[in-house]
Tab-separated table of C-alpha atoms and ligand atoms in Angstrom:
chain	number	residue	atom	x	y	z
A	868	UNK	CA	-5.065	-8.434	18.559
A	869	UNK	CA	-6.482	-11.863	19.417
A	870	UNK	CA	-9.095	-12.041	16.684
A	871	UNK	CA	-6.715	-11.323	13.818
A	872	UNK	CA	-3.291	-12.953	13.499
A	873	UNK	CA	-0.425	-11.524	11.470
A	874	UNK	CA	2.521	-13.544	10.220
A	875	UNK	CA	5.309	-11.899	8.254
A	876	UNK	CA	7.027	-14.031	5.617
A	877	UNK	CA	9.841	-12.096	3.973
A	878	UNK	CA	8.276	-9.319	1.918
A	879	UNK	CA	4.672	-10.491	2.257
A	880	UNK	CA	2.451	-11.279	5.208
A	881	UNK	CA	-0.510	-13.524	6.002
A	882	UNK	CA	-3.380	-12.197	8.120
A	883	UNK	CA	-5.907	-14.636	9.552
A	884	UNK	CA	-9.329	-13.752	10.964
A	885	UNK	CA	-9.225	-15.872	14.095
A	886	UNK	CA	-12.603	-16.616	15.631
A	887	UNK	CA	-13.154	-20.134	14.338
A	888	UNK	CA	-15.737	-21.174	16.966
A	889	UNK	CA	-18.123	-18.595	15.461
A	890	UNK	CA	-16.924	-19.324	11.903
A	891	UNK	CA	-14.899	-16.081	12.094
A	892	UNK	CA	-18.081	-13.962	12.296
A	893	UNK	CA	-17.342	-10.252	12.467
A	894	UNK	CA	-18.310	-8.769	15.823
A	895	UNK	CA	-17.137	-5.305	16.936
A	896	UNK	CA	-13.953	-6.719	18.446
A	897	UNK	CA	-12.965	-8.553	15.261
A	898	UNK	CA	-13.627	-5.375	13.265
A	899	UNK	CA	-11.455	-3.341	15.643
A	900	UNK	CA	-8.659	-5.906	15.407
A	901	UNK	CA	-8.918	-5.779	11.625
A	902	UNK	CA	-8.610	-1.997	11.802
A	903	UNK	CA	-5.501	-2.338	13.982
A	904	UNK	CA	-4.034	-4.906	11.588
A	905	UNK	CA	-4.454	-2.527	8.636
A	906	UNK	CA	-2.605	0.179	10.601
A	907	UNK	CA	0.235	-2.207	11.490
A	908	UNK	CA	0.679	-3.438	7.919
A	909	UNK	CA	0.521	0.097	6.489
A	910	UNK	CA	3.272	1.162	8.903
A	911	UNK	CA	5.565	-1.724	7.938
A	912	UNK	CA	7.569	-0.885	4.823
A	913	UNK	CA	8.850	-4.446	4.520
A	914	UNK	CA	5.389	-5.829	3.712
A	915	UNK	CA	4.681	-5.524	-0.006
A	916	UNK	CA	1.610	-7.777	-0.329
A	917	UNK	CA	-0.913	-9.259	2.101
A	918	UNK	CA	-2.890	-12.510	2.074
A	919	UNK	CA	-6.132	-12.486	4.087
A	920	UNK	CA	-7.773	-15.755	5.142
A	921	UNK	CA	-9.934	-17.292	7.877
A	922	UNK	CA	-8.907	-19.642	10.708
A	923	UNK	CA	-10.124	-23.238	10.620
A	924	UNK	CA	-11.218	-25.388	7.726
A	925	UNK	CA	-14.847	-24.326	7.465
A	926	UNK	CA	-15.033	-20.600	7.004
A	927	UNK	CA	-13.351	-17.562	5.592
A	928	UNK	CA	-15.912	-15.380	7.420
A	929	UNK	CA	-19.572	-16.439	7.906
A	930	UNK	CA	-20.798	-12.859	8.082
A	931	UNK	CA	-21.288	-10.074	10.543
A	932	UNK	CA	-22.152	-11.341	14.028
A	933	UNK	CA	-25.902	-12.019	14.041
A	934	UNK	CA	-26.056	-12.210	17.868
A	935	UNK	CA	-24.516	-8.761	18.220
A	936	UNK	CA	-26.732	-7.270	15.495
A	937	UNK	CA	-29.986	-8.833	16.681
A	938	UNK	CA	-30.861	-6.114	19.226
A	939	UNK	CA	-29.562	-3.030	17.432
A	940	UNK	CA	-31.737	0.059	17.084
A	941	UNK	CA	-32.010	1.963	13.812
A	942	UNK	CA	-29.240	4.389	14.866
A	943	UNK	CA	-27.030	1.593	16.198
A	944	UNK	CA	-27.551	-0.389	12.981
A	945	UNK	CA	-26.439	2.572	10.911
A	946	UNK	CA	-23.408	3.075	13.164
A	947	UNK	CA	-22.467	-0.639	12.901
A	948	UNK	CA	-22.736	-0.392	9.094
A	949	UNK	CA	-20.506	2.684	9.120
A	950	UNK	CA	-17.962	0.957	11.334
A	951	UNK	CA	-17.703	-1.968	8.913
A	952	UNK	CA	-17.762	0.254	5.840
A	953	UNK	CA	-15.010	2.554	7.154
A	954	UNK	CA	-12.715	-0.363	7.989
A	955	UNK	CA	-13.400	-2.229	4.732
A	956	UNK	CA	-12.713	0.987	2.796
A	957	UNK	CA	-9.371	1.289	4.621
A	958	UNK	CA	-8.627	-2.294	3.569
A	959	UNK	CA	-9.632	-1.595	-0.036
A	960	UNK	CA	-7.411	1.504	-0.191
A	961	UNK	CA	-4.347	0.028	1.536
A	962	UNK	CA	-1.368	0.935	-0.652
A	963	UNK	CA	-0.292	-2.693	-1.110
A	964	UNK	CA	-2.244	-5.469	-2.862
A	965	UNK	CA	-4.412	-7.730	-0.706
A	966	UNK	CA	-5.287	-11.275	-1.811
A	967	UNK	CA	-8.341	-12.919	-0.212
A	968	UNK	CA	-7.703	-16.656	0.185
A	969	UNK	CA	-11.291	-17.820	0.710
A	970	UNK	CA	-11.099	-21.114	2.525
A	971	UNK	CA	-14.803	-21.828	3.136
A	972	UNK	CA	-17.987	-19.869	3.870
A	973	UNK	CA	-17.833	-16.253	2.671
A	974	UNK	CA	-21.341	-15.111	3.531
A	975	UNK	CA	-22.746	-11.632	4.130
A	976	UNK	CA	-19.963	-9.578	5.716
A	977	UNK	CA	-17.521	-12.354	4.719
A	978	UNK	CA	-18.322	-12.021	1.028
A	979	UNK	CA	-18.157	-8.242	1.499
A	980	UNK	CA	-14.750	-8.537	3.188
A	981	UNK	CA	-13.416	-10.564	0.260
A	982	UNK	CA	-14.749	-7.953	-2.173
A	983	UNK	CA	-12.747	-5.255	-0.374
A	984	UNK	CA	-9.568	-7.148	-1.308
A	985	UNK	CA	-7.809	-6.687	-4.651
A	986	UNK	CA	-7.837	-10.337	-5.718
A	987	UNK	CA	-10.027	-13.293	-4.671
A	988	UNK	CA	-9.012	-16.934	-5.005
A	989	UNK	CA	-10.856	-19.738	-3.232
A	990	UNK	CA	-10.895	-23.339	-2.137
A	991	UNK	CA	-13.151	-25.788	-3.978
A	992	UNK	CA	-15.133	-25.962	-0.716
A	993	UNK	CA	-15.900	-22.223	-0.619
A	994	UNK	CA	-19.487	-20.968	-0.487
A	995	UNK	CA	-20.473	-17.377	-1.280
A	996	UNK	CA	-23.646	-15.421	-0.715
A	997	UNK	CA	-25.386	-12.348	0.599
A	998	UNK	CA	-28.044	-13.934	2.855
A	999	UNK	CA	-29.104	-10.668	4.498
A	1000	UNK	CA	-32.632	-10.266	3.111
A	1001	UNK	CA	-33.369	-13.703	4.544
A	1002	UNK	CA	-32.566	-12.166	7.951
A	1003	UNK	CA	-34.596	-9.014	7.408
A	1004	UNK	CA	-31.713	-6.642	6.615
A	1005	UNK	CA	-29.727	-5.395	3.622
A	1006	UNK	CA	-26.057	-6.212	3.058
A	1007	UNK	CA	-24.392	-3.645	5.299
A	1008	UNK	CA	-20.638	-3.725	4.740
A	1009	UNK	CA	-20.582	-2.612	1.089
A	1010	UNK	CA	-22.298	-5.604	-0.536
A	1011	UNK	CA	-24.937	-3.640	-2.429
A	1012	UNK	CA	-22.193	-1.472	-3.915
A	1013	UNK	CA	-19.182	-3.716	-4.494
A	1014	UNK	CA	-21.010	-6.812	-5.780
A	1015	UNK	CA	-22.858	-4.726	-8.381
A	1016	UNK	CA	-19.564	-3.194	-9.516
A	1017	UNK	CA	-17.564	-6.412	-9.462
A	1018	UNK	CA	-19.930	-8.757	-11.315
A	1019	UNK	CA	-22.861	-7.761	-13.525
A	1020	UNK	CA	-25.488	-5.588	-11.797
A	1021	UNK	CA	-28.203	-8.051	-12.842
A	1022	UNK	CA	-26.412	-11.031	-11.286
A	1023	UNK	CA	-25.602	-9.011	-8.160
A	1024	UNK	CA	-29.271	-8.131	-7.795
A	1025	UNK	CA	-30.286	-11.768	-8.296
A	1026	UNK	CA	-27.868	-12.998	-5.611
A	1027	UNK	CA	-28.844	-10.266	-3.140
A	1028	UNK	CA	-32.638	-10.475	-3.692
A	1029	UNK	CA	-32.763	-14.287	-3.596
A	1030	UNK	CA	-30.224	-14.623	-0.719
A	1031	UNK	CA	-29.069	-17.791	-2.516
A	1032	UNK	CA	-25.646	-19.226	-1.684
A	1033	UNK	CA	-23.387	-20.248	-4.548
A	1034	UNK	CA	-20.489	-22.676	-4.725
A	1035	UNK	CA	-16.960	-21.993	-5.910
A	1036	UNK	CA	-17.562	-23.030	-9.536
A	1037	UNK	CA	-20.443	-20.564	-9.913
A	1038	UNK	CA	-18.397	-17.828	-8.196
A	1039	UNK	CA	-15.685	-18.426	-10.811
A	1040	UNK	CA	-18.183	-18.391	-13.680
A	1041	UNK	CA	-19.668	-15.016	-12.666
A	1042	UNK	CA	-16.248	-13.441	-12.038
A	1043	UNK	CA	-16.451	-13.167	-8.262
A	1044	UNK	CA	-13.203	-15.160	-7.883
A	1045	UNK	CA	-10.184	-15.471	-10.163
A	1046	UNK	CA	-9.341	-19.131	-9.493
A	1047	UNK	CA	-10.313	-22.233	-7.505
A	1048	UNK	CA	-7.802	-24.561	-5.817
A	1049	UNK	CA	-8.150	-27.830	-3.905
A	1050	UNK	CA	-8.586	-26.712	-0.282
A	1051	UNK	CA	-5.188	-28.101	0.761
A	1052	UNK	CA	-3.429	-26.091	-1.974
A	1053	UNK	CA	-5.154	-22.728	-1.486
A	1054	UNK	CA	-2.711	-21.102	0.937
A	1055	UNK	CA	0.343	-22.181	-1.038
A	1056	UNK	CA	-1.210	-20.661	-4.165
A	1057	UNK	CA	-2.097	-17.425	-2.368
A	1058	UNK	CA	1.369	-17.131	-0.843
A	1059	UNK	CA	3.043	-17.865	-4.181
A	1060	UNK	CA	1.011	-15.043	-5.754
A	1061	UNK	CA	1.878	-12.671	-2.877
A	1062	UNK	CA	5.572	-13.579	-3.203
A	1063	UNK	CA	5.469	-12.985	-6.972
A	1064	UNK	CA	3.889	-9.566	-6.424
A	1065	UNK	CA	6.402	-8.742	-3.665
A	1066	UNK	CA	9.333	-9.460	-5.996
A	1067	UNK	CA	8.160	-6.831	-8.506
A	1068	UNK	CA	9.064	-3.163	-8.057
A	1069	UNK	CA	6.966	-2.214	-4.994
A	1070	UNK	CA	6.522	1.470	-5.836
A	1071	UNK	CA	5.276	0.519	-9.299
A	1072	UNK	CA	2.911	-2.131	-7.876
A	1073	UNK	CA	1.448	0.384	-5.425
A	1074	UNK	CA	1.093	2.940	-8.214
A	1075	UNK	CA	-0.801	0.370	-10.316
A	1076	UNK	CA	-3.231	-0.274	-7.442
A	1077	UNK	CA	-3.786	3.442	-6.940
A	1078	UNK	CA	-4.257	4.049	-10.677
A	1079	UNK	CA	-6.762	1.197	-11.049
A	1080	UNK	CA	-8.763	2.040	-7.906
A	1081	UNK	CA	-8.845	5.796	-8.405
A	1082	UNK	CA	-9.308	5.487	-12.171
A	1083	UNK	CA	-12.401	3.315	-11.718
A	1084	UNK	CA	-14.010	6.153	-9.736
A	1085	UNK	CA	-13.195	8.787	-12.394
A	1086	UNK	CA	-14.239	9.375	-16.010
A	1087	UNK	CA	-11.813	8.116	-18.682
A	1088	UNK	CA	-10.120	11.486	-19.317
A	1089	UNK	CA	-9.451	12.046	-15.608
A	1090	UNK	CA	-8.484	8.385	-15.190
A	1091	UNK	CA	-5.824	8.601	-17.895
A	1092	UNK	CA	-4.332	11.690	-16.207
A	1093	UNK	CA	-4.173	9.724	-12.941
A	1094	UNK	CA	-2.247	7.031	-14.827
A	1095	UNK	CA	0.098	9.532	-16.501
A	1096	UNK	CA	1.082	11.113	-13.185
A	1097	UNK	CA	1.731	7.765	-11.513
A	1098	UNK	CA	3.614	6.492	-14.596
A	1099	UNK	CA	5.773	9.628	-14.472
A	1100	UNK	CA	6.456	9.248	-10.760
A	1101	UNK	CA	8.097	5.862	-11.373
A	1102	UNK	CA	10.903	7.539	-13.344
A	1103	UNK	CA	12.391	9.089	-10.243
A	1104	UNK	CA	12.791	5.692	-8.534
A	1105	UNK	CA	15.972	3.654	-8.195
A	1106	UNK	CA	13.973	0.504	-8.966
A	1107	UNK	CA	12.990	1.853	-12.405
A	1108	UNK	CA	16.655	2.673	-13.149
A	1109	UNK	CA	17.687	-0.817	-12.060
A	1110	UNK	CA	14.834	-2.617	-13.859
A	1111	UNK	CA	15.380	-0.920	-17.208
A	1112	UNK	CA	19.165	-0.866	-16.802
A	1113	UNK	CA	19.198	-4.614	-16.225
A	1114	UNK	CA	17.098	-5.196	-19.341
A	1115	UNK	CA	19.409	-3.096	-21.496
A	1116	UNK	CA	22.498	-4.742	-20.041
A	1117	UNK	CA	20.918	-8.178	-20.646
A	1118	UNK	CA	21.172	-9.231	-17.000
A	1119	UNK	CA	18.697	-10.127	-14.252
A	1120	UNK	CA	17.737	-7.149	-12.148
A	1121	UNK	CA	18.945	-6.931	-8.554
A	1122	UNK	CA	16.222	-7.430	-5.922
A	1123	UNK	CA	14.044	-4.319	-5.892
A	1124	UNK	CA	14.739	-1.938	-3.018
A	1125	UNK	CA	11.390	-0.162	-2.703
A	1126	UNK	CA	13.182	3.079	-3.514
B	2517	CAA	N1	-22.926	-14.624	13.391
B	2517	CAA	C1	-22.774	-15.169	14.621
B	2517	CAA	N2	-22.467	-16.465	14.824
B	2517	CAA	C2	-22.300	-17.240	13.734
B	2517	CAA	C3	-22.436	-16.737	12.442
B	2517	CAA	C4	-22.749	-15.358	12.282
B	2517	CAA	N3	-22.850	-14.765	11.081
B	2517	CAA	N4	-22.228	-17.740	11.561
B	2517	CAA	C5	-21.978	-18.836	12.299
B	2517	CAA	N5	-22.011	-18.544	13.610
B	2517	CAA	C6	-21.803	-19.435	14.746
B	2517	CAA	C7	-23.030	-20.297	15.004
B	2517	CAA	O1	-23.992	-19.590	15.751
B	2517	CAA	C8	-22.430	-21.463	15.744
B	2517	CAA	O2	-22.200	-21.081	17.089
B	2517	CAA	P1	-22.572	-22.097	18.292
B	2517	CAA	O3	-21.643	-23.281	18.061
B	2517	CAA	O4	-22.236	-21.313	19.502
B	2517	CAA	O5	-24.003	-22.445	18.119
B	2517	CAA	C9	-21.061	-21.604	15.089
B	2517	CAA	O6	-20.803	-20.380	14.434
B	2517	CAA	C10	-21.035	-22.706	14.049
B	2517	CAA	O7	-22.066	-22.453	13.125
B	2517	CAA	P2	-23.183	-23.535	12.721
B	2517	CAA	O8	-23.407	-24.514	13.835
B	2517	CAA	O9	-24.379	-22.789	12.219
B	2517	CAA	O10	-22.435	-24.294	11.535
B	2517	CAA	P3	-23.097	-25.027	10.294
B	2517	CAA	O11	-21.990	-25.756	9.611
B	2517	CAA	O12	-24.294	-25.801	10.695
B	2517	CAA	O13	-23.608	-23.858	9.312
B	2517	CAA	C11	-23.423	-21.762	8.155
B	2517	CAA	C12	-22.675	-22.977	8.729
B	2517	CAA	C13	-24.305	-22.210	6.967
B	2517	CAA	C14	-22.363	-20.781	7.652
B	2517	CAA	C15	-24.304	-21.129	9.247
B	2517	CAA	O14	-23.509	-20.924	10.417
B	2517	CAA	C16	-24.916	-19.820	8.880
B	2517	CAA	O15	-25.888	-19.784	8.120
B	2517	CAA	N6	-24.360	-18.707	9.410
B	2517	CAA	C17	-24.890	-17.381	9.193
B	2517	CAA	C18	-24.552	-16.887	7.792
B	2517	CAA	C19	-25.177	-15.530	7.545
B	2517	CAA	O16	-26.372	-15.372	7.507
B	2517	CAA	N7	-24.318	-14.506	7.365
B	2517	CAA	C20	-24.750	-13.152	7.112
B	2517	CAA	C21	-24.845	-12.387	8.393
B	2517	CAA	S1	-25.598	-10.824	8.180
B	2517	CAA	C22	-24.349	-9.789	7.633
B	2517	CAA	O17	-23.240	-10.210	7.394
B	2517	CAA	C23	-24.744	-8.356	7.500
B	2517	CAA	C24	-23.776	-7.493	6.818
B	2517	CAA	O18	-23.721	-7.459	5.614
B	2517	CAA	C25	-22.914	-6.615	7.552
């Protein structure tokens, strides 16, 4: 992988989309490297949370690669959309939490990439948008679906139909990001959050992600059953015994073992 870097830091890791000369635009190679990265992280039991960011100071990801897309046929366009959608769905359904640390432009496929993560925080320099209709296409890596689910459908439609870019403060106001940091402090904040998550009981954290994601796709009665089963499954873990035992014995729990 040359287009995506992975750095392990204790029980969390930082992944960086690394194509800064093209503002980290997503061509087929970057997408394939991202797919490989997801496989590597999923196979590594030590990694309990992931931070995803972009290389350089200007961009998280400035979109899918316009040069590569410019000559696609109808069938090739559909296949390119499927490639991005399949990989972003794998990212969204990774067992561990993923924090997008949005360090600059998050346009088109870049905004869509951030929306496939669990949590979005950004630099005060970040810019968001779905500029696709200005290029003669629709958002193609989940933007029409995830933006409308994440913020209000009316605001999602306004952003997508107008192709207007918004700054960090507006992204915060409409609920697209959870917090804004001075650019120089963004990575420290993202890593602190990942470290905090990684110190909690990992099986329980993964169960929470699964319950929230799967519950959102189900009706309330089914969703509550999903929660009950995952809640129950925690009671056969050593980390639950340690966490509750420590509380009752009025001591700090030992580091969680992921067991
Ligand atoms: N695809 C390919 N190359 C891109 C790119 C993209 N999405 N975004 C930036 N680049 C390249 C530029 O072509 C340029 O390369 P060269 O130096 O070789 O000319 C380099 O990155 C630097 O970019 P700029 O010179 O344009 O930098 P800037 O500071 O003047 O402008 C910008 C920054 C406003 C982000 C501008 O680059 C831009 O508008 N980029 C395109 C944004 C966009 O439309 N994204 C959506 C793509 S469509 C999509 O993503 C579809 C989908 O949903 C799957």
